[in-house]
Amino acid sequence: MTLTTTIMALNKDTLAEFLVFFDTDAFADNPKWAFCYCQFLYVDHNVVDWKSRTLIENRAAACDRVSADRMRGHLAYVDGRVVGWCSAAPRFMMNSFDDEPDPDADAIGVVGCFVIAKEYRRRGIARALLHAACDAFALQGLRYVHAFAEPHAATEAENHFGPLAMYLSAGFAVHSEDDHGEVVVRKQLVKS
C-alpha cells in the first residue's frame, strides 16, 4: 500500500511536532536511544562526554539549535502525524566532524540518521526523506552529500543510518570504509 507522505523541514514551526515524535513514537521499540534527540553528530566528542548526556540536556540542545537554525533535517507526515525523521545538515554544523578535516567540508551536506515509527518502516518513508534532504542540500548550494551505512547491521536499530541499498539505488557510491565495516557513501549534487 502506497502512503501519501508529506515532507517538511525542521524549523521553529515544526519543532513542537519533532519533539512530540521524539517524546513518543520515535524510539518506542528502542528506548535506550530515546535520550538522543538527534544531537550525537552536533557535539564534539573530544569535548563532550556523550555517555553522560541526559535526555533533558539533549532535548534542550535540540530546541536551542533549531531555534537558532543550527540543526536541520526533515520530518515525514502521514495523515498529519509525524512518522519519520531524517537528520540532514551541512557538515560544518555537525561538530562531531571537527577532528576529521576534509577539503570539501564546506560543500558537503550530511545525512546523519533516520528514525521511522515502527509501523511505517519499509514503506518508502526513509527514501522520501533522503530525496528531500538531497533536494534541500542542492538548494543550499552544497555540492556533495555524505551518508553512512552499516552493511552488516543485524537489527533495525543498527541500521539507523539507512540501508546501503537505499543509498546505492539513489545514486550514491561508496566513498570509504572504516576498519569496523561502516561505509561512507557520497553523491555529487552539482558538477564542479
PDB file of N, CA, C and O in Angstrom, residues 8 14 26 32 46-47 52 55 60 66-67 71 76 85 102 109-110 115 128 141 143 159 161 166-168 179 186:
ATOM      1  N   MET A   8       8.407  17.812   5.486  1.00  0.00           N
ATOM      2  CA  MET A   8       8.604  19.216   5.867  1.00  0.00           C
ATOM      3  C   MET A   8       9.955  19.363   6.573  1.00  0.00           C
ATOM      4  O   MET A   8      10.396  18.460   7.287  1.00  0.00           O
ATOM      5  N   THR A  14       7.942  23.653  13.019  1.00  0.00           N
ATOM      6  CA  THR A  14       7.715  22.202  13.131  1.00  0.00           C
ATOM      7  C   THR A  14       8.399  21.590  14.357  1.00  0.00           C
ATOM      8  O   THR A  14       8.304  20.390  14.587  1.00  0.00           O
ATOM      9  N   ALA A  26       9.122   7.776  18.274  1.00  0.00           N
ATOM     10  CA  ALA A  26      10.421   7.608  17.622  1.00  0.00           C
ATOM     11  C   ALA A  26      11.188   6.386  18.115  1.00  0.00           C
ATOM     12  O   ALA A  26      11.723   5.614  17.319  1.00  0.00           O
ATOM     13  N   LYS A  32      16.443   2.728  24.743  1.00  0.00           N
ATOM     14  CA  LYS A  32      17.763   3.146  25.239  1.00  0.00           C
ATOM     15  C   LYS A  32      18.356   4.289  24.405  1.00  0.00           C
ATOM     16  O   LYS A  32      19.261   4.956  24.848  1.00  0.00           O
ATOM     17  N   ASN A  46      35.319  15.038  21.439  1.00  0.00           N
ATOM     18  CA  ASN A  46      36.565  15.266  22.162  1.00  0.00           C
ATOM     19  C   ASN A  46      36.348  16.215  23.337  1.00  0.00           C
ATOM     20  O   ASN A  46      37.191  16.321  24.221  1.00  0.00           O
ATOM     21  N   VAL A  47      35.216  16.911  23.320  1.00  0.00           N
ATOM     22  CA  VAL A  47      34.901  17.886  24.366  1.00  0.00           C
ATOM     23  C   VAL A  47      33.752  17.402  25.243  1.00  0.00           C
ATOM     24  O   VAL A  47      33.765  17.587  26.455  1.00  0.00           O
ATOM     25  N   SER A  52      27.515  10.612  29.237  1.00  0.00           N
ATOM     26  CA  SER A  52      26.969  11.260  30.430  1.00  0.00           C
ATOM     27  C   SER A  52      25.828  12.224  30.095  1.00  0.00           C
ATOM     28  O   SER A  52      25.185  12.763  31.000  1.00  0.00           O
ATOM     29  N   LEU A  55      18.685  12.923  28.604  1.00  0.00           N
ATOM     30  CA  LEU A  55      17.555  13.247  27.746  1.00  0.00           C
ATOM     31  C   LEU A  55      17.220  14.730  27.867  1.00  0.00           C
ATOM     32  O   LEU A  55      17.014  15.411  26.852  1.00  0.00           O
ATOM     33  N   ALA A  60      16.832  19.883  25.314  1.00  0.00           N
ATOM     34  CA  ALA A  60      17.038  21.332  25.378  1.00  0.00           C
ATOM     35  C   ALA A  60      18.003  21.795  24.283  1.00  0.00           C
ATOM     36  O   ALA A  60      17.787  22.842  23.658  1.00  0.00           O
ATOM     37  N   VAL A  66      17.547  24.271  16.956  1.00  0.00           N
ATOM     38  CA  VAL A  66      16.505  24.540  15.956  1.00  0.00           C
ATOM     39  C   VAL A  66      16.129  26.015  15.986  1.00  0.00           C
ATOM     40  O   VAL A  66      16.003  26.659  14.930  1.00  0.00           O
ATOM     41  N   SER A  67      15.960  26.571  17.161  1.00  0.00           N
ATOM     42  CA  SER A  67      15.580  27.985  17.283  1.00  0.00           C
ATOM     43  C   SER A  67      16.622  28.910  16.674  1.00  0.00           C
ATOM     44  O   SER A  67      16.294  29.988  16.176  1.00  0.00           O
ATOM     45  N   MET A  71      20.414  23.379  13.582  1.00  0.00           N
ATOM     46  CA  MET A  71      20.089  21.955  13.477  1.00  0.00           C
ATOM     47  C   MET A  71      19.068  21.833  12.367  1.00  0.00           C
ATOM     48  O   MET A  71      18.090  22.580  12.320  1.00  0.00           O
ATOM     49  N   ALA A  76       8.693  13.459   8.214  1.00  0.00           N
ATOM     50  CA  ALA A  76       7.722  12.821   7.318  1.00  0.00           C
ATOM     51  C   ALA A  76       6.396  12.723   8.050  1.00  0.00           C
ATOM     52  O   ALA A  76       6.340  12.276   9.200  1.00  0.00           O
ATOM     53  N   TRP A  85      11.774  10.830  10.632  1.00  0.00           N
ATOM     54  CA  TRP A  85      12.744  11.918  10.769  1.00  0.00           C
ATOM     55  C   TRP A  85      14.028  11.535  10.055  1.00  0.00           C
ATOM     56  O   TRP A  85      14.451  10.373  10.081  1.00  0.00           O
ATOM     57  N   ASP A 102      38.407  17.690   5.893  1.00  0.00           N
ATOM     58  CA  ASP A 102      38.023  17.286   4.541  1.00  0.00           C
ATOM     59  C   ASP A 102      38.121  18.530   3.684  1.00  0.00           C
ATOM     60  O   ASP A 102      37.534  19.565   4.027  1.00  0.00           O
ATOM     61  N   GLY A 109      26.878  18.200   2.520  1.00  0.00           N
ATOM     62  CA  GLY A 109      25.724  18.006   3.382  1.00  0.00           C
ATOM     63  C   GLY A 109      25.799  16.599   3.940  1.00  0.00           C
ATOM     64  O   GLY A 109      26.227  15.675   3.237  1.00  0.00           O
ATOM     65  N   VAL A 110      25.408  16.420   5.183  1.00  0.00           N
ATOM     66  CA  VAL A 110      25.493  15.110   5.828  1.00  0.00           C
ATOM     67  C   VAL A 110      24.098  14.618   6.204  1.00  0.00           C
ATOM     68  O   VAL A 110      23.343  15.322   6.869  1.00  0.00           O
ATOM     69  N   VAL A 115      14.935   8.011  11.663  1.00  0.00           N
ATOM     70  CA  VAL A 115      14.115   7.425  12.713  1.00  0.00           C
ATOM     71  C   VAL A 115      12.705   7.336  12.126  1.00  0.00           C
ATOM     72  O   VAL A 115      12.092   8.365  11.825  1.00  0.00           O
ATOM     73  N   ALA A 128      11.826   8.762   0.820  1.00  0.00           N
ATOM     74  CA  ALA A 128      11.253  10.100   0.605  1.00  0.00           C
ATOM     75  C   ALA A 128      12.031  11.153   1.391  1.00  0.00           C
ATOM     76  O   ALA A 128      12.281  12.258   0.884  1.00  0.00           O
ATOM     77  N   GLY A 141      23.166  25.087  -2.214  1.00  0.00           N
ATOM     78  CA  GLY A 141      24.405  25.250  -2.963  1.00  0.00           C
ATOM     79  C   GLY A 141      25.492  24.260  -2.590  1.00  0.00           C
ATOM     80  O   GLY A 141      26.643  24.418  -3.009  1.00  0.00           O
ATOM     81  N   ARG A 143      27.588  20.820  -2.804  1.00  0.00           N
ATOM     82  CA  ARG A 143      27.926  20.007  -3.984  1.00  0.00           C
ATOM     83  C   ARG A 143      27.860  18.514  -3.736  1.00  0.00           C
ATOM     84  O   ARG A 143      27.720  17.739  -4.673  1.00  0.00           O
ATOM     85  N   ASN A 159      20.682  -0.234  11.919  1.00  0.00           N
ATOM     86  CA  ASN A 159      20.544   0.277  10.559  1.00  0.00           C
ATOM     87  C   ASN A 159      20.009   1.713  10.540  1.00  0.00           C
ATOM     88  O   ASN A 159      19.498   2.172   9.531  1.00  0.00           O
ATOM     89  N   PHE A 161      21.353   4.519  10.272  1.00  0.00           N
ATOM     90  CA  PHE A 161      21.930   5.424   9.280  1.00  0.00           C
ATOM     91  C   PHE A 161      21.245   5.290   7.927  1.00  0.00           C
ATOM     92  O   PHE A 161      21.390   6.137   7.067  1.00  0.00           O
ATOM     93  N   MET A 166      19.577   1.415  -0.208  1.00  0.00           N
ATOM     94  CA  MET A 166      18.797   2.624  -0.467  1.00  0.00           C
ATOM     95  C   MET A 166      19.690   3.712  -1.057  1.00  0.00           C
ATOM     96  O   MET A 166      19.324   4.372  -2.033  1.00  0.00           O
ATOM     97  N   TYR A 167      20.878   3.878  -0.474  1.00  0.00           N
ATOM     98  CA  TYR A 167      21.783   4.905  -0.973  1.00  0.00           C
ATOM     99  C   TYR A 167      22.263   4.582  -2.384  1.00  0.00           C
ATOM    100  O   TYR A 167      22.286   5.456  -3.253  1.00  0.00           O
ATOM    101  N   LEU A 168      22.653   3.347  -2.599  1.00  0.00           N
ATOM    102  CA  LEU A 168      23.159   2.970  -3.921  1.00  0.00           C
ATOM    103  C   LEU A 168      22.086   3.165  -4.990  1.00  0.00           C
ATOM    104  O   LEU A 168      22.374   3.658  -6.086  1.00  0.00           O
ATOM    105  N   ASP A 179      37.589   0.462   9.509  1.00  0.00           N
ATOM    106  CA  ASP A 179      38.036  -0.857   9.974  1.00  0.00           C
ATOM    107  C   ASP A 179      36.906  -1.692  10.571  1.00  0.00           C
ATOM    108  O   ASP A 179      37.029  -2.899  10.698  1.00  0.00           O
ATOM    109  N   ARG A 186      28.713   8.659  -0.896  1.00  0.00           N
ATOM    110  CA  ARG A 186      28.794  10.051  -1.346  1.00  0.00           C
ATOM    111  C   ARG A 186      28.042  10.194  -2.670  1.00  0.00           C
ATOM    112  O   ARG A 186      28.089   9.290  -3.508  1.00  0.00           O
TER     113      ARG A 186
END
